[in-house]
Coordinates of C-alpha atoms in Angstrom, one line a residue:
M1 CA 175.8 131.0 33.4
K2 CA 174.0 128.4 35.5
K3 CA 171.5 129.5 38.2
C4 CA 172.0 128.0 41.6
D5 CA 168.9 126.3 43.0
S6 CA 168.6 127.5 46.7
K7 CA 165.8 125.0 47.5
K8 CA 166.9 122.4 50.0
G9 CA 165.0 119.3 51.1
F10 CA 165.0 117.5 54.5
T11 CA 167.8 115.2 55.3
L12 CA 167.0 111.5 56.2
A13 CA 167.9 112.2 59.8
E14 CA 165.5 115.1 60.1
V15 CA 162.7 113.0 58.6
L16 CA 163.3 110.2 61.1
I17 CA 163.4 112.6 64.0
T18 CA 160.1 114.1 62.9
L19 CA 158.5 110.7 62.5
G20 CA 159.8 109.7 65.9
I21 CA 158.3 112.7 67.6
I22 CA 155.0 112.0 65.8
G23 CA 155.1 108.4 67.0
V24 CA 155.8 109.5 70.6
V25 CA 152.9 112.0 70.6
A26 CA 150.6 109.4 69.1
A27 CA 151.6 106.8 71.7
L28 CA 150.8 109.3 74.5
T29 CA 147.5 110.5 73.1
M30 CA 145.9 107.5 71.5
P31 CA 145.0 105.6 74.7
S32 CA 143.2 108.7 75.9
I33 CA 141.4 109.2 72.6
I34 CA 140.4 105.5 72.5
A35 CA 139.2 105.6 76.2
N36 CA 137.1 108.8 75.5
Y37 CA 135.5 107.2 72.5
Q38 CA 134.7 104.0 74.5
K39 CA 133.1 106.2 77.2
K40 CA 130.9 108.0 74.7
V41 CA 129.8 104.7 73.1
I42 CA 129.0 103.2 76.5
S43 CA 127.2 106.3 77.7
V44 CA 124.9 106.1 74.6
R45 CA 124.2 102.4 75.4
L46 CA 123.7 103.1 79.0
K47 CA 121.1 105.8 78.3
K48 CA 119.3 103.5 76.0
F49 CA 119.2 100.8 78.6
V50 CA 117.9 103.1 81.3
S51 CA 115.2 104.3 79.0
T52 CA 114.2 100.8 77.9
F53 CA 114.2 99.5 81.5
S54 CA 112.1 102.5 82.7
Q55 CA 109.5 102.0 80.0
A56 CA 109.3 98.3 80.8
Y57 CA 108.9 99.0 84.5
N58 CA 106.0 101.4 83.9
M59 CA 104.4 98.9 81.6
A60 CA 104.6 96.3 84.4
I61 CA 103.0 98.7 86.8
S62 CA 100.2 99.2 84.4
K63 CA 99.6 95.5 84.2
Y64 CA 100.4 94.4 87.8
G65 CA 99.7 97.5 89.8
D66 CA 101.7 99.2 92.5
S67 CA 105.2 97.8 92.6
T68 CA 105.4 98.1 96.4
Y69 CA 103.6 94.7 96.6
W70 CA 105.4 92.8 93.8
I71 CA 107.9 91.0 96.1
D72 CA 105.7 90.4 99.1
C73 CA 101.9 90.9 98.9
S74 CA 101.4 90.3 102.6
I75 CA 102.4 93.9 103.3
K76 CA 99.3 95.1 101.5
S77 CA 96.7 95.9 104.1
G78 CA 93.5 94.0 103.7
N79 CA 94.8 91.7 101.0
A80 CA 93.5 88.2 101.7
N81 CA 94.6 86.6 98.5
C82 CA 98.4 86.7 98.1
T83 CA 98.1 84.5 94.9
E84 CA 97.4 87.7 93.1
Y85 CA 101.1 88.4 93.4
D86 CA 103.6 85.7 92.4
G87 CA 106.4 87.2 94.6
S88 CA 108.7 87.8 91.7
A89 CA 109.4 91.3 90.6
T90 CA 112.0 90.0 88.3
K91 CA 109.5 88.0 86.3
K92 CA 107.3 91.0 85.8
I93 CA 110.2 93.2 84.6
I94 CA 111.6 90.5 82.3
E95 CA 108.2 90.0 80.7
S96 CA 107.8 93.7 80.0
L97 CA 111.3 94.0 78.6
N98 CA 110.6 91.1 76.1
A99 CA 114.0 89.7 77.2
V100 CA 115.1 86.4 75.8
D101 CA 116.5 83.7 78.1
Y102 CA 120.2 83.6 77.1
S103 CA 121.5 81.4 79.9
N104 CA 122.5 78.6 77.6
N105 CA 124.0 80.8 74.9
L106 CA 126.7 82.7 76.9
P107 CA 130.1 81.7 75.6
E108 CA 132.4 80.2 78.3
M109 CA 135.0 82.8 77.5
Y110 CA 132.6 85.6 78.2
K111 CA 131.6 84.1 81.6
Q112 CA 135.2 83.6 82.6
K113 CA 136.1 87.2 81.7
V114 CA 133.1 88.6 83.7
Q115 CA 133.9 86.3 86.6
E116 CA 137.5 87.6 86.6
S117 CA 136.4 91.2 86.5
K118 CA 134.0 90.8 89.4
K119 CA 136.7 89.2 91.5
N120 CA 139.0 92.0 90.6
V121 CA 136.6 94.5 92.3
G122 CA 136.8 92.4 95.4
K123 CA 133.4 90.9 95.6
G124 CA 133.8 87.3 94.5
G125 CA 132.4 85.6 91.5
L126 CA 129.0 84.9 90.0
S127 CA 126.7 81.9 89.9
W128 CA 125.7 81.5 86.3
T129 CA 123.6 78.4 87.2
K130 CA 121.7 79.9 90.1
F131 CA 120.4 82.9 88.2
K132 CA 119.3 83.2 84.6
S133 CA 120.8 85.5 82.0
W134 CA 118.6 87.6 79.7
Q135 CA 119.3 89.3 76.4
L136 CA 117.5 92.5 75.3
A137 CA 116.7 93.3 71.6
D138 CA 119.8 95.5 71.3
G139 CA 122.1 92.8 72.7
A140 CA 122.5 94.1 76.2
L141 CA 122.7 91.4 78.9
L142 CA 121.0 91.2 82.3
F143 CA 122.1 88.7 84.9
N144 CA 122.4 88.1 88.6
M145 CA 118.8 89.4 89.1
V146 CA 117.8 89.1 92.8
D147 CA 114.6 90.2 94.5
W148 CA 115.2 91.4 98.1
N149 CA 112.7 91.4 100.9
D150 CA 114.0 91.5 104.5
A151 CA 112.7 92.3 108.0
N152 CA 113.4 96.0 107.5
S153 CA 110.9 96.1 104.5
R154 CA 113.5 96.7 101.9
Y155 CA 111.8 95.8 98.6
L156 CA 114.0 96.0 95.6
T157 CA 115.6 94.1 92.8
T158 CA 119.3 94.2 92.1
F159 CA 120.9 93.1 88.9
D160 CA 124.0 93.3 86.7
V161 CA 123.8 94.7 83.2
D162 CA 126.4 94.5 80.4
V163 CA 125.3 97.3 78.1
N164 CA 127.6 96.1 75.4
G165 CA 126.5 92.5 75.6
I166 CA 129.1 90.0 74.3
S167 CA 131.2 92.8 72.9
G168 CA 134.1 94.1 75.0
P169 CA 135.5 95.3 77.2
N170 CA 133.2 93.2 79.5
R171 CA 134.5 94.9 82.7
Y172 CA 132.7 96.0 85.8
G173 CA 132.9 99.8 86.0
K174 CA 133.4 100.1 82.2
D175 CA 130.4 98.4 80.5
I176 CA 129.0 96.2 83.2
F177 CA 127.2 97.9 86.1
I178 CA 125.0 96.9 89.0
F179 CA 121.6 98.6 89.5
A180 CA 118.9 98.5 92.1
Q181 CA 115.2 99.1 91.2
V182 CA 113.6 100.2 94.5
Y183 CA 109.9 99.5 94.9
T184 CA 109.2 101.4 98.1
M185 CA 110.7 104.3 100.0
L186 CA 113.7 103.0 102.1
P187 CA 114.8 104.9 105.1
Y188 CA 118.6 105.2 105.6
S189 CA 120.3 102.7 107.8
S190 CA 124.1 102.0 108.2
S191 CA 123.5 98.4 107.1
M192 CA 121.8 99.3 103.8
Q193 CA 124.0 97.3 101.5
Y194 CA 122.8 94.8 98.9
S195 CA 124.2 92.4 96.3
G196 CA 127.4 91.6 98.0
G197 CA 127.9 95.1 99.2
F198 CA 128.0 96.6 95.7
F199 CA 124.9 98.8 96.3
Y200 CA 125.5 101.3 99.1
S201 CA 123.6 104.3 100.3
N202 CA 124.1 107.0 102.9
T203 CA 120.7 108.5 102.3
D204 CA 117.0 107.7 102.2
L205 CA 115.9 106.0 99.0
K206 CA 112.7 106.8 97.1
K207 CA 111.2 104.5 94.5
G208 CA 113.4 104.5 91.4
L209 CA 116.4 103.0 89.6
Y210 CA 119.8 103.5 91.2
M211 CA 123.3 102.6 90.1
S212 CA 125.7 101.0 92.5
G213 CA 127.2 103.5 95.0
Y214 CA 124.2 105.8 95.3
G215 CA 124.8 108.1 98.2
Y216 CA 128.3 107.0 99.0
F217 CA 129.7 110.5 98.5
K218 CA 126.7 112.2 100.0
D219 CA 127.5 115.7 101.4
E220 CA 131.1 115.4 100.3
P221 CA 132.4 118.3 98.2
I222 CA 133.6 117.1 94.8
N223 CA 137.1 118.4 95.5
G224 CA 137.0 117.6 99.2
V225 CA 139.4 115.3 101.0
N226 CA 136.9 112.5 100.9
G227 CA 135.2 113.7 97.7
P228 CA 135.0 111.7 94.5
I229 CA 137.8 113.4 92.6
K230 CA 140.4 112.5 95.2
R231 CA 139.0 109.2 96.4
C232 CA 138.0 107.7 93.0
N233 CA 141.4 108.3 91.5
A234 CA 143.6 107.6 94.6
D235 CA 145.7 104.5 94.6
S236 CA 144.9 104.2 98.4
F237 CA 141.2 104.0 97.7
S238 CA 140.2 100.3 97.7
V239 CA 139.3 98.9 94.3
S240 CA 136.1 97.5 95.8
F241 CA 135.2 101.0 97.0
K242 CA 136.1 102.5 93.7
Y243 CA 133.2 100.4 92.4
Y244 CA 130.9 102.8 94.3
C245 CA 132.2 105.5 91.9
S246 CA 130.0 104.1 89.2
Y247 CA 127.1 106.2 90.6
L248 CA 129.0 109.3 89.5
I249 CA 127.9 108.4 85.9
Q250 CA 124.2 108.5 86.9
E251 CA 124.8 111.7 88.8
N252 CA 126.4 113.2 85.7
G253 CA 123.4 112.5 83.4
W254 CA 124.7 109.0 82.4
E255 CA 127.9 110.5 81.1
F256 CA 131.4 109.6 82.5
P257 CA 132.7 112.6 84.4
D258 CA 136.3 113.6 83.8
Y259 CA 137.4 112.3 87.3
Y260 CA 135.8 108.9 86.8
P261 CA 138.4 106.2 87.6
W262 CA 138.3 104.5 84.2
G263 CA 141.7 103.0 84.5
A264 CA 140.8 101.3 87.9
F265 CA 138.7 98.7 86.1

């Protein structure tokens, strides 16, 4: 007498349905997984850049003295010889960074992509011929470095940095950020905006390195009506203002907070 085998396999339809469900779940979760991975990688690069820049800045101070007078030595009381200072803070920092002039090596495709990204955040393009581009040892790129010195005694250098260098995504707010190195304490004023308005402050500034948007959400609760969680992720919040959200990375220990508007860039 034959025994009846009670084991039963999956039908073709069941296998296809299962694979379809797996495919849908993967399609829904993969973009988030990839984005989170990119954020982690960029955070590591960002922290390395900040550390490298800070070390170079301190080395420059050791060599050239108080950074308050790097841009305009005439503000130094009793200084009769301004030739002691060449008026270029950028030159001192680049020297200490051991950065290489990369102006003639940037691929046209890269420059076009960065230009497009900057226009997309509402602040126009870049002049690749007016300002030099510099490459650090790890491949990070610095460009658009400007020393500022105006009637209100605002002494600082603003610059753009692509922490990934030539590698993608080459997008402002993702791997390209605007910083300001402040050389002297700056009291708050409503007109304190630099580098095409990308650097904004609602508070006094001490000497230090700041990411674009510092102070924009000052005194605003994180979950408040005008706080970063709602404003940075709201479609009604201007893309150019979303750029101010980049400071949230610095405020979060150079890590991307969950409410950072990654998709806006």
